[in-house]
Short mmCIF file of C-alpha atoms in Angstrom, two decimals:
data_model
loop_
_atom_site.label_atom_id
_atom_site.label_comp_id
_atom_site.label_asym_id
_atom_site.label_seq_id
_atom_site.Cartn_x
_atom_site.Cartn_y
_atom_site.Cartn_z
CA MET A 1046 52.56 78.28 114.73
CA ALA A 1047 53.19 81.92 115.63
CA ALA A 1048 55.02 82.88 118.79
CA PRO A 1049 54.26 86.05 120.78
CA ASN A 1050 56.18 89.11 119.61
CA PRO A 1051 58.61 90.05 122.42
CA MET A 1052 58.45 93.68 121.28
CA VAL A 1053 54.74 94.09 122.06
CA SER A 1054 55.35 94.86 125.75
CA SER A 1055 57.82 97.61 124.85
CA MET A 1056 55.00 99.43 123.04
CA GLU A 1057 52.95 99.81 126.21
CA GLY A 1058 52.23 103.29 127.50
CA SER A 1059 53.90 106.22 125.77
CA LEU A 1060 57.48 104.90 125.47
CA LEU A 1061 57.23 103.75 121.86
CA ASN A 1062 53.56 104.20 121.06
CA PRO A 1063 53.30 106.26 119.02
CA ALA A 1064 56.90 106.15 117.82
CA PRO A 1065 58.59 109.57 117.53
CA PRO A 1066 58.65 110.90 113.96
CA VAL A 1067 62.08 110.04 112.54
CA SER A 1068 63.15 109.88 108.91
CA ARG A 1069 63.87 106.52 107.32
CA LYS A 1070 65.32 105.46 104.00
CA THR A 1071 65.71 102.00 102.47
CA PHE A 1072 68.85 100.85 100.66
CA THR A 1073 69.72 97.58 98.94
CA VAL A 1074 73.15 96.67 100.29
CA ALA A 1075 74.79 93.38 99.28
CA GLY A 1076 71.37 92.15 98.19
CA ILE A 1077 69.80 92.90 101.59
CA LEU A 1078 67.05 95.48 102.16
CA VAL A 1079 68.39 97.80 104.84
CA THR A 1080 66.40 100.54 106.56
CA VAL A 1081 68.39 103.49 107.91
CA TYR A 1082 66.68 105.76 110.43
CA GLY A 1083 67.73 109.31 111.23
CA LEU A 1084 69.70 110.51 108.21
CA GLU A 1085 67.70 113.72 107.91
CA GLU A 1086 68.05 114.45 111.61
CA LEU A 1087 71.87 114.33 111.65
CA SER A 1088 73.28 117.67 112.74
CA GLN A 1089 75.37 119.43 110.10
CA SER A 1090 78.05 119.92 112.74
CA ALA A 1091 78.24 116.20 113.57
CA ARG A 1092 80.95 114.87 111.26
CA ARG A 1093 81.35 111.69 113.29
CA THR A 1094 78.50 109.23 113.39
CA ALA A 1095 77.63 106.12 115.41
CA CYS A 1096 75.39 103.34 114.13
CA LEU A 1097 72.93 101.40 116.27
CA TRP A 1098 72.13 98.06 114.61
CA LEU A 1099 68.80 96.58 115.76
CA LEU A 1100 68.32 92.83 115.29
CA HIS A 1101 64.76 91.51 115.54
CA PRO A 1102 63.33 88.41 117.31
CA ARG A 1103 62.63 85.02 115.75
CA LEU A 1104 59.42 84.86 113.68
CA GLN A 1105 59.37 88.67 113.39
CA THR A 1106 60.76 91.15 110.85
CA GLN A 1107 62.80 94.33 110.86
CA LYS A 1108 59.55 96.32 110.94
CA CYS A 1109 58.96 95.50 114.62
CA MET A 1110 62.24 97.23 115.53
CA GLY A 1111 61.23 100.51 113.88
CA PRO A 1112 59.56 102.16 116.90
CA LEU A 1113 62.53 101.32 119.14
CA ALA A 1114 64.96 102.63 116.52
CA ALA A 1115 63.05 105.90 116.29
CA ALA A 1116 62.79 106.25 120.07
CA CYS A 1117 66.53 105.63 120.60
CA LEU A 1118 67.37 108.32 118.05
CA ASP A 1119 64.87 110.78 119.48
CA HIS A 1120 66.30 110.25 122.97
CA TRP A 1121 69.90 110.81 121.84
CA ASN A 1122 69.04 113.80 119.65
CA HIS A 1123 67.83 115.64 122.75
CA HIS A 1124 71.37 115.50 124.16
CA ASP A 1125 73.73 118.40 123.47
CA GLU A 1126 76.40 115.91 122.42
CA SER A 1127 74.30 114.95 119.38
CA GLN A 1128 75.65 118.11 117.74
CA GLU A 1129 79.10 116.53 117.86
CA ILE A 1130 78.25 112.84 117.42
CA GLY A 1131 75.35 111.83 115.24
CA LEU A 1132 73.43 108.59 115.69
CA LEU A 1133 71.77 106.46 113.04
CA ALA A 1134 69.72 103.30 113.56
CA VAL A 1135 69.77 100.41 111.11
CA THR A 1136 67.44 97.42 110.71
CA PHE A 1137 67.26 94.51 108.27
CA ASP A 1138 65.50 91.15 108.09
CA GLN A 1139 67.37 88.22 109.56
CA ARG A 1140 67.97 85.24 107.29
CA ASN A 1141 64.80 83.32 106.38
CA HIS A 1142 62.66 86.13 107.85
CA GLY A 1143 60.54 88.82 106.24
CA THR A 1144 61.71 89.65 102.73
CA ARG A 1145 64.32 86.87 102.98
CA GLU A 1146 62.01 84.04 104.01
CA ILE A 1147 62.45 80.79 102.07
CA ASP A 1148 61.07 78.08 104.36
CA PRO A 1149 58.74 79.08 107.23
CA LEU A 1150 59.17 75.73 109.01
CA SER A 1151 62.90 76.35 109.41
CA ASN A 1152 62.07 79.24 111.78
CA GLU A 1153 60.01 77.01 114.06
CA ALA A 1154 61.01 74.93 117.11
CA TRP A 1155 61.01 71.17 117.71
CA ARG A 1156 57.53 71.34 119.23
CA SER A 1157 56.23 72.94 116.03
CA GLY A 1158 57.52 70.13 113.84
CA ASN A 1159 60.97 71.39 112.86
CA LYS A 1160 63.30 68.43 113.44
CA GLN A 1161 66.32 70.58 112.51
CA HIS A 1162 65.54 73.34 114.97
CA ALA A 1163 69.02 73.34 116.52
CA GLN A 1164 70.82 73.54 113.18
CA ASP A 1165 68.40 76.11 111.76
CA MET A 1166 68.39 78.54 114.64
CA PHE A 1167 72.15 78.64 115.18
CA SER A 1168 72.97 78.95 111.48
CA ILE A 1169 70.38 81.69 111.01
CA TYR A 1170 71.62 83.94 113.79
CA HIS A 1171 75.27 83.15 113.08
CA GLY A 1172 74.40 84.30 109.56
CA THR A 1173 72.81 87.45 110.96
CA SER A 1174 76.05 88.23 112.75
CA THR A 1175 78.07 87.84 109.56
CA ASP A 1176 75.48 89.88 107.64
CA THR A 1177 75.81 92.67 110.20
CA SER A 1178 79.57 92.73 109.71
CA LEU A 1179 79.15 92.70 105.92
CA LEU A 1180 76.73 95.61 106.06
CA MET A 1181 79.05 97.55 108.37
CA THR A 1182 81.72 97.33 105.69
CA TYR A 1183 79.57 98.77 102.91
CA LEU A 1184 76.89 100.95 104.52
CA SER A 1185 78.91 104.19 104.54
CA SER A 1186 79.44 104.00 100.79
CA TYR A 1187 75.66 103.99 100.30
CA ILE A 1188 74.55 106.59 102.84
CA PHE A 1189 77.55 108.97 102.63
CA PRO A 1190 78.75 108.57 99.01
CA SER A 1191 80.04 112.14 98.66
CA SER A 1192 80.19 113.33 102.26
CA ASN A 1193 83.04 113.77 104.69
CA ARG A 1194 80.95 112.16 107.41
CA GLU A 1195 82.25 108.90 108.84
CA ILE A 1196 80.90 106.09 110.98
CA VAL A 1197 83.24 105.86 113.96
CA SER A 1198 81.45 103.34 116.18
CA ASN A 1199 78.89 100.54 115.95
CA LEU A 1200 76.49 99.48 118.69
CA VAL A 1201 74.35 96.37 118.35
CA LEU A 1202 70.96 95.87 120.01
CA GLY A 1203 69.34 92.46 119.66
CA VAL A 1204 66.12 90.99 121.05
CA SER A 1205 65.64 87.21 121.53
CA LEU A 1206 67.06 85.64 118.34
CA GLY A 1207 68.58 89.05 117.66
CA GLY A 1208 70.04 88.99 121.17
CA HIS A 1209 71.81 85.70 120.43
CA ALA A 1210 73.20 87.29 117.27
CA ALA A 1211 74.27 90.41 119.17
CA TRP A 1212 76.54 88.28 121.39
CA HIS A 1213 78.19 86.96 118.21
CA CYS A 1214 78.59 90.47 116.77
CA LEU A 1215 80.25 91.64 119.95
CA PHE A 1216 82.68 88.72 120.09
CA HIS A 1217 83.56 88.47 116.42
CA ASP A 1218 83.71 92.01 115.02
CA PRO A 1219 86.23 94.49 116.47
CA ARG A 1220 84.18 97.36 115.02
CA VAL A 1221 81.37 96.64 117.51
CA SER A 1222 82.08 98.76 120.58
CA ALA A 1223 78.95 97.92 122.59
CA ALA A 1224 76.01 95.53 122.68
CA ILE A 1225 72.59 95.63 124.30
CA ILE A 1226 71.40 92.03 124.61
CA VAL A 1227 67.70 91.72 125.40
CA ILE A 1228 66.45 88.24 126.41
CA GLY A 1229 69.31 86.69 124.43
CA CYS A 1230 71.70 83.89 125.38
CA PRO A 1231 75.48 83.53 124.88
CA ASP A 1232 75.46 79.76 125.55
CA TYR A 1233 73.77 77.81 122.77
CA ILE A 1234 74.47 74.36 124.16
CA SER A 1235 72.90 75.23 127.51
CA LEU A 1236 69.89 76.90 125.86
CA MET A 1237 69.16 74.02 123.50
CA SER A 1238 69.78 71.36 126.13
CA ASP A 1239 67.14 73.02 128.29
CA ARG A 1240 64.78 73.25 125.32
CA ALA A 1241 65.36 69.56 124.42
CA ARG A 1242 64.52 68.62 128.01
CA LEU A 1243 61.30 70.63 127.97
CA SER A 1244 60.40 69.28 124.51
CA LYS A 1245 60.94 65.72 125.79
CA LEU A 1246 62.97 64.73 122.76
CA PRO A 1247 63.82 61.01 122.71
CA SER A 1248 67.49 61.95 122.38
CA TRP A 1249 67.08 63.60 125.78
CA THR A 1250 64.75 61.23 127.60
CA GLU A 1251 66.04 57.84 126.41
CA SER A 1252 69.29 57.80 128.34
CA SER A 1253 70.33 57.51 131.94
CA PRO A 1254 70.80 60.11 133.17
CA PRO A 1255 68.59 62.03 130.72
CA GLY A 1256 70.45 64.16 128.17
CA MET A 1257 73.59 62.04 127.92
CA ARG A 1258 72.94 61.28 124.24
CA PHE A 1259 71.57 64.64 123.13
CA LEU A 1260 74.81 66.26 121.98
CA GLY A 1261 75.98 64.42 118.87
CA SER A 1262 72.50 63.01 118.15
CA PRO A 1263 70.50 63.91 115.00
CA ASP A 1264 68.84 66.62 117.11
CA PHE A 1265 72.23 68.25 117.76
CA PRO A 1266 74.70 66.71 115.26
CA ALA A 1267 78.44 66.53 115.79
CA ALA A 1268 79.06 68.96 112.92
CA LEU A 1269 76.80 71.51 114.62
CA LEU A 1270 78.66 70.98 117.88
CA GLU A 1271 81.89 71.76 116.04
CA ALA A 1272 80.44 74.96 114.56
CA VAL A 1273 79.15 76.06 117.95
CA GLY A 1274 82.62 75.48 119.41
CA MET A 1275 84.09 77.90 116.88
CA HIS A 1276 81.53 80.70 117.08
CA ASP A 1277 79.45 80.54 120.28
CA PRO A 1278 80.83 82.87 123.00
CA ALA A 1279 80.31 80.40 125.86
CA ALA A 1280 81.77 77.48 123.93
CA MET A 1281 84.78 79.59 122.97
CA LEU A 1282 85.51 80.51 126.59
CA LEU A 1283 84.18 77.60 128.64
CA GLY A 1284 84.92 74.73 126.27
CA LYS A 1285 83.01 71.46 126.49
CA PRO A 1286 79.93 71.45 128.79
CA ASP A 1287 81.31 68.76 131.08
CA ARG A 1288 81.52 70.69 134.38
CA PRO A 1289 78.76 71.68 136.81
CA VAL A 1290 77.54 75.25 136.38
CA ARG A 1291 78.42 76.22 139.94
CA GLU A 1292 81.99 74.97 139.49
CA ILE A 1293 82.34 77.09 136.36
CA ILE A 1294 80.95 80.20 138.08
CA GLU A 1295 82.98 79.95 141.27
CA GLY A 1296 86.20 78.42 140.02
CA LEU A 1297 89.25 80.17 138.60
CA PRO A 1298 90.88 78.96 135.39
CA SER A 1299 94.22 77.22 135.70
CA VAL A 1300 97.41 78.97 134.65
CA THR A 1301 97.34 76.98 131.41
CA GLU A 1302 93.72 77.93 130.78
CA GLN A 1303 94.45 81.59 131.51
CA ALA A 1304 97.21 81.50 128.91
CA ARG A 1305 94.59 80.41 126.36
CA LEU A 1306 91.87 82.79 127.51
CA LEU A 1307 93.79 86.04 127.98
CA PRO A 1308 94.54 86.66 124.29
CA LEU A 1309 91.03 85.49 123.39
CA LEU A 1310 89.37 87.98 125.74
CA LYS A 1311 91.78 90.70 124.67
CA ARG A 1312 90.85 90.12 121.05
CA THR A 1313 87.09 89.78 121.51
CA VAL A 1314 85.85 92.02 124.35
CA ASP A 1315 88.62 94.28 125.62
CA GLY A 1316 87.46 97.89 125.73
CA LYS A 1317 83.85 97.03 124.91
CA ARG A 1318 80.58 97.61 126.76
CA ILE A 1319 77.73 95.15 127.39
CA LEU A 1320 74.22 95.64 128.75
CA ASN A 1321 72.57 92.26 129.33
CA LEU A 1322 68.82 92.53 130.02
CA SER A 1323 66.90 89.42 131.09
CA GLY A 1324 63.40 88.60 132.27
CA ALA A 1325 63.46 86.74 135.57
CA ALA A 1326 60.28 84.90 134.52
CA ASP A 1327 61.47 84.09 130.98
CA LYS A 1328 60.74 80.44 130.18
CA LEU A 1329 61.76 80.47 126.51
CA VAL A 1330 65.26 81.86 127.06
CA PRO A 1331 65.79 81.44 130.82
CA TYR A 1332 68.50 83.52 132.44
CA LYS A 1333 69.96 80.33 133.93
CA CYS A 1334 70.99 79.14 130.46
CA GLY A 1335 73.51 81.94 130.09
CA GLN A 1336 74.26 82.39 133.77
CA ALA A 1337 77.46 80.36 133.90
CA PHE A 1338 78.99 82.35 131.07
CA VAL A 1339 77.84 85.77 132.28
CA GLU A 1340 78.96 85.13 135.86
CA TYR A 1341 82.26 83.73 134.60
CA LEU A 1342 82.80 86.86 132.51
CA LYS A 1343 81.91 89.15 135.42
CA ARG A 1344 84.41 87.39 137.68
CA ALA A 1345 87.10 87.51 135.01
CA VAL A 1346 86.85 91.30 134.59
CA ALA A 1347 86.30 92.15 138.28
CA PRO A 1348 88.92 94.51 139.77
CA GLY A 1349 92.03 92.54 140.72
CA SER A 1350 90.92 89.42 138.87
CA TRP A 1351 92.94 87.48 136.30
CA PHE A 1352 91.72 89.51 133.30
CA SER A 1353 92.33 93.19 133.86
CA GLY A 1354 90.95 94.30 130.52
CA GLY A 1355 88.60 97.18 129.91
CA LEU A 1356 85.32 95.30 129.47
CA TYR A 1357 82.30 97.04 131.03
CA LEU A 1358 79.41 94.68 131.80
CA GLU A 1359 75.98 95.40 133.26
CA ASP A 1360 73.78 92.36 133.93
CA LEU A 1361 70.20 93.25 134.89
CA GLN A 1362 67.26 90.94 135.60
CA PHE A 1363 63.67 92.18 135.78
CA ASP A 1364 61.28 90.52 138.22
CA GLY A 1365 58.00 89.34 136.77
CA VAL A 1366 59.14 89.85 133.18
CA GLY A 1367 58.91 86.93 130.78
CA HIS A 1368 60.16 86.63 127.22
CA GLN A 1369 59.61 90.25 126.29
CA MET A 1370 61.29 93.62 126.12
CA SER A 1371 59.58 95.47 128.94
CA PRO A 1372 59.22 99.28 129.19
CA ALA A 1373 61.85 99.26 131.97
CA MET A 1374 64.25 97.52 129.57
CA VAL A 1375 63.56 100.24 126.99
CA GLN A 1376 64.48 102.91 129.54
CA GLN A 1377 67.70 101.09 130.39
CA THR A 1378 68.47 100.91 126.68
CA PHE A 1379 68.06 104.68 126.27
CA ARG A 1380 70.40 105.29 129.20
CA PHE A 1381 73.04 102.82 128.07
CA VAL A 1382 73.15 104.09 124.49
CA ALA A 1383 73.58 107.66 125.70
CA ASP A 1384 76.21 106.66 128.27
CA THR A 1385 78.12 104.72 125.62
CA LEU A 1386 78.14 107.58 123.15
CA GLN A 1387 79.24 109.99 125.87
CA GLN A 1388 81.94 107.78 127.37
CA THR A 1389 83.63 106.07 124.44
CA GLU A 1390 86.89 107.51 123.24
CA PHE A 1391 85.53 108.90 119.98
CA ALA A 1392 83.38 111.34 121.94
CA THR A 1393 86.40 113.52 122.66
CA ALA A 1394 89.13 112.17 120.38
CA PRO A 1395 90.06 113.78 117.05
CA SER A 1396 88.11 112.46 114.12
CA ALA A 1397 89.42 109.01 113.12
CA SER A 1398 87.57 106.13 111.55
CA LYS A 1399 87.57 102.81 113.39
CA ILE A 1400 86.30 100.89 110.41
#
């Protein structure tokens, strides 16, 4: 059962349709087909290069990210700074998608007959995050084998399933300096609990109150819960989901909890930039599912708060927008990518690889 492509709305009007003409070349890196956009357009004077990694939605392929990749490059290449800092865009198929598909049912949801939906979805996009890091390590050796060019920064843009993966990339790879998360969620337990409720799974409905037996059931096994605790951004920061959302948002962590969180935040997000784009009418990945985490993070990094790190976070909701990347979100993406390339330290610092 096919789901609507969240990228269709972004093609409306003249934003991405037709896509600007941009060169593309395919490489096989670590056994993964990788498409690199913009190599031919790199200025000869731009010895430092940034990479924008675009991660596609569930049930789609890397091909659907091509127009956005081309448009992001075209937008940046009209800036004078592109003569100093080049930008490439990179796409690849997520695990069990496109050229890597093994079992179509594993990409589907509970309602479509996939009883292991929770295990499949988390492991697939966790795998996408690790694949992105793997490709970051080796890409330069394929695209610049005899050049003195270097990749000095990595930005990740993910949509839906790709947005979930982008949160992981941001939190787990120090080479990722910025992330644009489009209709993605940083809190897997909250997202899947809401989906189990809407799917009326027996593990959700057959308890009082409903949902008490969901976590740890065959629909969300204990081993999955353990994996989520190690890798999911919200689980890493907020711990077990045993407090009301409002309490999490409004409360301050104890001194003991701050001692645990400070080095974690320093290691994962300090000095990074986040643009979180959500549809206010999104029913598949509702903003409320990630709200506790995002609000908690905003309060933590607010001026004078308990974490005085350098995280920059924009959190934008779009009225009337469902589970899609709207044209307004595309415009915000253009702006944020340009701002990030202009403001990060490598824009003015002497050439030095961060990889």
